[in-house]
Short mmCIF file of C-alpha atoms in Angstrom, two decimals:
data_model
loop_
_atom_site.label_atom_id
_atom_site.label_comp_id
_atom_site.label_asym_id
_atom_site.label_seq_id
_atom_site.Cartn_x
_atom_site.Cartn_y
_atom_site.Cartn_z
CA MET G 1 18.28 -1.78 -5.37
CA PRO G 2 14.53 -0.65 -5.57
CA PRO G 3 12.23 -2.91 -3.61
CA SER G 4 10.09 -5.35 -5.84
CA GLU G 5 6.83 -7.62 -4.95
CA VAL G 6 7.55 -10.78 -3.05
CA HIS G 7 4.17 -12.48 -3.23
CA VAL G 8 3.03 -14.78 -5.93
CA GLN G 9 1.05 -12.83 -8.71
CA VAL G 10 -2.39 -14.29 -9.54
CA THR G 11 -4.14 -13.20 -13.04
CA HIS G 12 -7.47 -13.28 -14.43
CA SER G 13 -9.31 -14.50 -11.19
CA MET G 14 -12.82 -13.54 -12.21
CA PRO G 15 -14.95 -16.27 -14.10
CA PRO G 16 -15.93 -14.98 -17.65
CA GLN G 17 -19.56 -15.01 -16.89
CA LYS G 18 -19.03 -12.06 -14.31
CA ILE G 19 -17.40 -10.04 -16.81
CA GLU G 20 -20.93 -9.91 -18.70
CA ILE G 21 -22.22 -8.26 -15.42
CA PHE G 22 -19.99 -5.20 -16.14
CA LYS G 23 -21.15 -5.06 -19.69
CA SER G 24 -24.83 -5.08 -18.67
CA LEU G 25 -23.83 -2.32 -16.22
CA GLU G 26 -22.89 0.21 -18.77
CA ASP G 27 -25.94 2.09 -18.95
CA TRP G 28 -26.36 2.08 -15.25
CA ALA G 29 -22.51 3.59 -15.13
CA GLU G 30 -23.13 6.27 -17.69
CA ASN G 31 -26.05 7.46 -15.60
CA ASN G 32 -24.63 6.91 -12.02
CA ILE G 33 -20.88 6.94 -12.13
CA LEU G 34 -20.04 9.51 -14.95
CA THR G 35 -21.87 12.02 -13.07
CA TYR G 36 -19.12 12.17 -10.61
CA LEU G 37 -16.80 13.82 -12.84
CA LYS G 38 -16.63 17.41 -13.14
CA PRO G 39 -16.46 19.20 -16.56
CA VAL G 40 -13.01 20.48 -17.36
CA GLU G 41 -14.02 23.99 -17.42
CA LYS G 42 -15.54 23.75 -14.04
CA CYS G 43 -12.44 22.23 -12.36
CA TRP G 44 -9.72 24.07 -10.49
CA GLN G 45 -6.50 23.93 -12.01
CA PRO G 46 -3.01 23.98 -10.31
CA GLN G 47 -2.32 27.50 -11.46
CA ASP G 48 -5.33 28.87 -9.48
CA PHE G 49 -3.31 28.35 -6.22
CA LEU G 50 0.43 29.24 -7.62
CA PRO G 51 2.14 32.61 -8.30
CA ASP G 52 1.54 33.57 -11.68
CA PRO G 53 4.68 33.69 -13.54
CA ALA G 54 3.51 35.98 -16.31
CA SER G 55 2.63 38.76 -13.70
CA ASP G 56 4.57 41.52 -12.29
CA GLY G 57 4.23 40.37 -8.77
CA PHE G 58 5.54 37.09 -9.51
CA HIS G 59 8.61 37.43 -7.44
CA GLU G 60 6.86 38.91 -4.45
CA GLN G 61 4.39 36.12 -4.49
CA VAL G 62 7.17 33.27 -4.59
CA LYS G 63 8.91 35.25 -1.67
CA GLU G 64 5.58 35.06 0.12
CA LEU G 65 5.20 31.41 -0.56
CA ARG G 66 8.85 30.68 0.91
CA GLU G 67 8.31 33.14 4.06
CA ARG G 68 5.07 30.94 4.73
CA ALA G 69 6.99 27.49 4.15
CA LYS G 70 9.83 28.71 6.57
CA GLU G 71 7.57 28.18 9.53
CA ILE G 72 6.71 24.50 8.50
CA PRO G 73 8.62 21.94 10.34
CA ASP G 74 10.52 19.24 8.35
CA ASP G 75 8.40 16.32 9.30
CA TYR G 76 5.55 17.86 7.70
CA PHE G 77 7.50 18.42 4.50
CA VAL G 78 8.52 14.59 4.70
CA VAL G 79 4.93 13.52 4.70
CA LEU G 80 3.85 16.22 2.15
CA VAL G 81 6.75 15.20 -0.19
CA GLY G 82 5.45 11.48 0.17
CA ASP G 83 2.11 12.44 -0.80
CA MET G 84 3.05 14.39 -3.57
CA ILE G 85 5.23 11.11 -4.87
CA THR G 86 2.20 9.10 -4.41
CA GLU G 87 0.24 11.32 -6.57
CA GLU G 88 3.08 11.75 -9.30
CA ALA G 89 2.78 8.07 -9.76
CA LEU G 90 -0.46 8.13 -11.62
CA PRO G 91 0.44 6.38 -14.79
CA THR G 92 0.91 3.19 -12.47
CA TYR G 93 -2.79 3.68 -11.49
CA GLN G 94 -4.09 4.22 -14.72
CA THR G 95 -2.38 1.01 -15.86
CA MET G 96 -3.88 -0.94 -12.76
CA LEU G 97 -7.44 0.29 -13.42
CA ASN G 98 -6.57 -1.10 -17.34
CA THR G 99 -5.68 -4.59 -16.04
CA LEU G 100 -9.18 -5.01 -14.67
CA ASP G 101 -11.10 -7.60 -17.07
CA GLY G 102 -14.68 -6.21 -18.21
CA VAL G 103 -13.95 -2.42 -17.51
CA ARG G 104 -10.54 -2.00 -19.15
CA ASP G 105 -10.06 0.81 -21.97
CA GLU G 106 -9.68 -1.89 -24.89
CA THR G 107 -8.40 0.90 -27.35
CA GLY G 108 -7.11 3.76 -25.61
CA ALA G 109 -10.14 5.91 -26.63
CA SER G 110 -12.84 3.45 -25.92
CA LEU G 111 -16.21 5.01 -25.51
CA THR G 112 -17.69 2.52 -22.82
CA PRO G 113 -18.41 4.43 -19.66
CA TRP G 114 -15.75 2.30 -17.83
CA ALA G 115 -13.29 3.57 -20.10
CA ILE G 116 -14.46 7.30 -19.93
CA TRP G 117 -14.41 7.07 -16.50
CA THR G 118 -10.90 5.70 -16.16
CA ARG G 119 -9.39 8.41 -18.53
CA ALA G 120 -11.31 11.23 -17.02
CA TRP G 121 -10.33 10.30 -13.49
CA THR G 122 -6.88 10.12 -14.41
CA ALA G 123 -7.28 13.55 -16.04
CA GLU G 124 -8.69 14.83 -12.76
CA GLU G 125 -5.94 13.21 -10.51
CA ASN G 126 -3.22 14.66 -12.88
CA ARG G 127 -3.83 18.07 -11.27
CA HIS G 128 -3.01 16.97 -7.64
CA GLY G 129 0.81 15.65 -8.44
CA ASP G 130 1.27 18.86 -10.50
CA LEU G 131 0.09 21.20 -8.02
CA LEU G 132 2.12 19.64 -4.87
CA ASN G 133 5.24 19.40 -7.09
CA LYS G 134 5.10 23.16 -8.23
CA TYR G 135 4.28 24.15 -4.43
CA LEU G 136 7.28 22.05 -3.39
CA TYR G 137 9.66 23.38 -6.03
CA LEU G 138 8.85 26.92 -5.09
CA SER G 139 8.96 26.40 -1.45
CA GLY G 140 12.92 25.95 -1.53
CA ARG G 141 12.53 23.69 1.52
CA VAL G 142 13.10 20.37 -0.32
CA ASP G 143 15.79 18.49 -2.59
CA MET G 144 13.87 18.28 -5.93
CA ARG G 145 16.27 16.17 -7.58
CA GLN G 146 15.95 13.29 -4.70
CA ILE G 147 12.16 13.60 -5.17
CA GLU G 148 12.38 13.39 -8.90
CA LYS G 149 14.49 10.17 -8.70
CA THR G 150 12.03 8.83 -6.31
CA ILE G 151 9.12 9.52 -8.60
CA GLN G 152 11.08 7.88 -11.55
CA TYR G 153 11.80 4.85 -9.35
CA LEU G 154 8.47 4.22 -8.05
CA ILE G 155 6.78 4.74 -11.49
CA GLY G 156 9.51 1.96 -12.90
CA SER G 157 8.59 -0.31 -10.03
CA GLY G 158 5.03 -0.04 -10.28
CA MET G 159 2.55 -1.78 -7.91
CA ASP G 160 0.61 -5.11 -7.34
CA PRO G 161 -2.38 -4.20 -5.35
CA ARG G 162 -3.09 -8.13 -5.74
CA THR G 163 -6.32 -7.36 -7.52
CA GLU G 164 -5.95 -10.24 -10.02
CA ASN G 165 -7.56 -8.45 -13.07
CA ASN G 166 -10.75 -8.71 -11.26
CA PRO G 167 -12.96 -5.80 -10.89
CA TYR G 168 -14.72 -6.96 -7.89
CA LEU G 169 -11.02 -6.62 -6.04
CA GLY G 170 -10.22 -3.64 -8.15
CA PHE G 171 -13.24 -1.64 -7.06
CA ILE G 172 -12.77 -2.71 -3.35
CA TYR G 173 -9.29 -1.52 -3.70
CA THR G 174 -9.96 1.78 -5.29
CA SER G 175 -12.82 2.52 -2.69
CA PHE G 176 -10.40 1.99 0.17
CA GLN G 177 -7.59 3.93 -1.33
CA GLU G 178 -9.73 7.00 -2.43
CA ARG G 179 -10.67 7.29 1.24
CA ALA G 180 -7.19 7.05 2.49
CA THR G 181 -6.10 9.73 0.28
CA PHE G 182 -9.07 11.90 1.18
CA ILE G 183 -8.24 11.56 4.86
CA SER G 184 -4.63 11.97 4.36
CA HIS G 185 -4.81 15.20 2.21
CA GLY G 186 -7.57 16.59 4.85
CA ASN G 187 -5.09 16.03 7.64
CA THR G 188 -2.27 17.81 5.80
CA ALA G 189 -4.75 20.56 4.97
CA ARG G 190 -5.27 20.70 8.75
CA LEU G 191 -1.61 20.49 9.79
CA ALA G 192 -0.87 23.26 7.29
CA LYS G 193 -3.49 25.45 8.78
CA GLU G 194 -2.10 25.00 12.33
CA HIS G 195 1.25 26.05 10.89
CA GLY G 196 -0.10 29.24 9.69
CA ASP G 197 -0.18 28.42 5.75
CA ILE G 198 -3.50 29.04 4.87
CA LYS G 199 -2.63 28.99 0.98
CA LEU G 200 -1.06 25.44 1.63
CA ALA G 201 -4.17 24.46 3.58
CA GLN G 202 -6.28 25.40 0.49
CA ILE G 203 -4.18 23.45 -1.81
CA CYS G 204 -4.46 20.15 0.36
CA GLY G 205 -8.03 20.81 0.77
CA ASN G 206 -9.08 21.07 -2.55
CA ILE G 207 -7.31 18.02 -3.51
CA ALA G 208 -8.88 16.10 -0.61
CA SER G 209 -12.27 17.15 -1.65
CA ASP G 210 -11.54 15.46 -5.41
CA GLU G 211 -10.56 12.38 -3.51
CA LYS G 212 -13.80 12.44 -1.81
CA ARG G 213 -15.81 12.48 -4.83
CA HIS G 214 -13.77 9.91 -6.37
CA GLU G 215 -14.49 7.71 -3.36
CA THR G 216 -18.23 8.22 -3.54
CA ALA G 217 -18.12 6.99 -7.24
CA TYR G 218 -15.99 3.75 -6.62
CA THR G 219 -18.20 3.01 -3.42
CA LYS G 220 -21.29 3.28 -5.54
CA ILE G 221 -20.08 0.68 -8.05
CA VAL G 222 -19.23 -1.61 -5.15
CA GLU G 223 -22.69 -0.89 -3.60
CA LYS G 224 -24.23 -2.21 -6.92
CA LEU G 225 -22.32 -5.33 -6.94
CA PHE G 226 -23.63 -5.87 -3.32
CA GLU G 227 -27.19 -5.46 -4.99
CA ILE G 228 -26.32 -7.81 -8.06
CA ASP G 229 -24.16 -10.53 -6.32
CA PRO G 230 -23.87 -10.12 -2.70
CA ASP G 231 -21.89 -13.53 -2.24
CA GLY G 232 -19.47 -12.83 -5.09
CA ILE G 233 -18.60 -9.18 -3.88
CA VAL G 234 -18.43 -10.15 0.07
CA LEU G 235 -15.96 -12.80 -0.91
CA ALA G 236 -13.81 -10.31 -2.70
CA PHE G 237 -14.19 -7.89 0.14
CA ALA G 238 -12.83 -10.62 2.69
CA ASP G 239 -10.17 -11.57 0.01
CA MET G 240 -8.78 -8.22 -0.22
CA MET G 241 -8.69 -7.44 3.48
CA ARG G 242 -6.92 -10.82 4.19
CA LYS G 243 -4.23 -9.68 1.70
CA LYS G 244 -4.28 -6.29 3.25
CA ILE G 245 -4.65 -3.27 1.24
CA SER G 246 -1.38 -2.10 0.21
CA MET G 247 -0.53 1.50 -0.23
CA PRO G 248 0.08 2.52 -3.90
CA ALA G 249 3.40 3.67 -3.21
CA HIS G 250 4.65 0.96 -1.20
CA LEU G 251 7.79 0.56 -3.63
CA MET G 252 9.07 4.02 -3.17
CA TYR G 253 12.79 4.26 -3.26
CA ASP G 254 15.09 7.00 -3.45
CA GLY G 255 18.51 5.42 -4.49
CA GLN G 256 19.49 5.35 -0.93
CA ASP G 257 16.93 4.05 1.89
CA ASP G 258 15.64 0.35 1.50
CA ASN G 259 13.08 1.38 4.04
CA LEU G 260 11.79 4.44 2.55
CA PHE G 261 8.16 3.73 2.53
CA ASP G 262 7.96 2.41 6.12
CA ASN G 263 9.77 5.51 7.41
CA PHE G 264 7.60 7.81 5.42
CA SER G 265 4.68 5.96 6.79
CA ALA G 266 5.91 6.14 10.32
CA VAL G 267 6.18 9.87 9.98
CA ALA G 268 2.78 10.04 8.80
CA GLN G 269 1.46 7.90 11.59
CA ARG G 270 3.11 10.10 14.24
CA LEU G 271 1.83 13.44 12.92
CA GLY G 272 -1.80 11.71 12.47
CA VAL G 273 -1.86 12.12 8.69
CA TYR G 274 -2.65 8.49 7.97
CA THR G 275 -2.38 6.03 10.73
CA ALA G 276 -3.17 2.27 11.57
CA ARG G 277 -6.57 3.81 13.26
CA ASP G 278 -7.67 5.30 10.01
CA TYR G 279 -7.14 1.96 8.13
CA ALA G 280 -9.63 0.31 10.70
CA ASP G 281 -11.97 3.65 10.25
CA ILE G 282 -11.83 3.15 6.70
CA LEU G 283 -12.83 -0.54 6.94
CA GLU G 284 -15.61 0.17 9.31
CA PHE G 285 -16.82 3.09 7.17
CA LEU G 286 -16.98 0.56 4.13
CA VAL G 287 -18.82 -2.08 6.20
CA ASN G 288 -21.40 0.12 7.22
CA LYS G 289 -21.80 2.02 3.69
CA TRP G 290 -22.35 -1.34 1.98
CA LYS G 291 -24.42 -2.48 4.74
CA VAL G 292 -22.40 -5.68 5.20
CA THR G 293 -23.95 -6.84 8.39
CA GLU G 294 -27.20 -6.67 6.97
CA LEU G 295 -26.68 -9.17 4.00
CA THR G 296 -28.75 -12.20 3.90
CA GLY G 297 -29.19 -15.27 1.76
CA LEU G 298 -25.22 -15.80 1.37
CA SER G 299 -23.39 -19.21 0.85
CA ALA G 300 -21.47 -20.83 3.73
CA ASP G 301 -18.38 -19.15 2.38
CA GLY G 302 -20.20 -15.99 2.08
CA ARG G 303 -21.33 -15.84 5.71
CA LYS G 304 -17.91 -16.68 6.89
CA ALA G 305 -16.44 -13.59 4.67
CA GLN G 306 -19.41 -11.46 6.04
CA ASP G 307 -18.23 -12.50 9.73
CA TYR G 308 -14.50 -11.74 8.68
CA VAL G 309 -15.02 -8.37 7.41
CA CYS G 310 -17.37 -7.17 10.02
CA GLY G 311 -15.30 -8.48 12.93
CA LEU G 312 -11.96 -7.04 11.77
CA PRO G 313 -12.20 -3.34 12.52
CA PRO G 314 -12.12 -4.02 16.40
CA ARG G 315 -9.30 -6.71 15.86
CA ILE G 316 -7.10 -4.30 13.89
CA ARG G 317 -7.79 -1.55 16.88
CA ARG G 318 -6.79 -3.85 19.51
CA LEU G 319 -3.68 -4.91 17.75
CA GLU G 320 -2.95 -1.15 17.25
CA GLU G 321 -3.33 -0.28 20.97
CA ARG G 322 -1.04 -3.35 22.02
CA ALA G 323 1.73 -2.19 19.40
CA GLN G 324 1.34 1.50 21.01
CA GLY G 325 1.78 0.03 24.11
CA ARG G 326 4.98 -1.77 23.29
CA ALA G 327 6.31 1.22 20.94
CA LYS G 328 9.89 2.21 22.08
CA GLU G 329 11.30 5.73 21.86
CA ALA G 330 11.40 6.07 17.82
CA PRO G 331 14.71 6.61 16.01
CA ARG G 332 15.69 9.67 14.02
CA VAL G 333 16.13 8.89 10.38
CA PRO G 334 17.68 11.19 7.61
CA PHE G 335 15.32 11.76 4.60
CA SER G 336 17.35 12.62 1.01
CA TRP G 337 14.17 14.60 0.38
CA ILE G 338 15.14 17.27 2.93
CA PHE G 339 18.90 17.20 2.44
CA ASP G 340 19.39 14.54 4.63
CA ARG G 341 18.39 16.30 7.67
CA GLU G 342 16.80 13.96 10.39
CA VAL G 343 13.27 13.59 11.43
CA GLN G 344 11.87 11.37 14.22
CA LEU G 345 10.01 8.23 13.00
#
């Protein structure tokens, strides 16, 4: 059975008067957030990086792609597939943004800046899964049917990031996540280059630069909330970090492995693609970006929340160092995505 959520689900935790904040920020969002979208005509498309099926050289180009892919180890492919599956669950993420009170797309084609952002963000993100999916298909290194099943399971399972229909929580979550994907794709680009596949490095690098742009937009929204309602947003920040930022694909399942997400994450951690240290670094980056240490005039609860988030990165790092010290020889585990070949966790 695919995994499912285990915690209590909370809905509509933001008081109605706070919804007005997002209505009042519409002009600001139009001038300050929509500017982070790229016009479609200026965007790269997956086809820019792939063999052209209409050209005479198609078979030769595919052959070259497959030759380069032969040099890349299985553990790298496990991580690349996991990243691709995460990108392919995009319908879930658009759904998640549209659960948020005050910013959701009320009609499906609403002209509020919040709704325009969500649709255009989704449209930009859609290129990522398309590109990685086609690359992996052409590489000949992976079991596409197992991967496709995993995507179907994951979209069917959804996700509960515990954002409670609350855009304060939602935009903290997306700020964290976009930075996490920026780091992850940046590292798969670096490793592809080390393995001698410059084309794949280019693919991952271009995806990473989209994620960086999106991170900048989401962190700017939260920055604005720190300006308007420092107490409310610092409480939301602490709440989100207490609950821990769950990864978007944490309900991943392939029909076989009940621990698929944990196993994929362990390989990503070992290769240095996305690690517990990155989690602490992202948190520290956001604390600095939003100048959380400098906040003044907070309520007693607000000050507690401020102390909590500012003290968290070193605490996470200490726990991580202890865990590393206790780490045993990692087992080897088969992954259906690579025809049940075994990879060390």
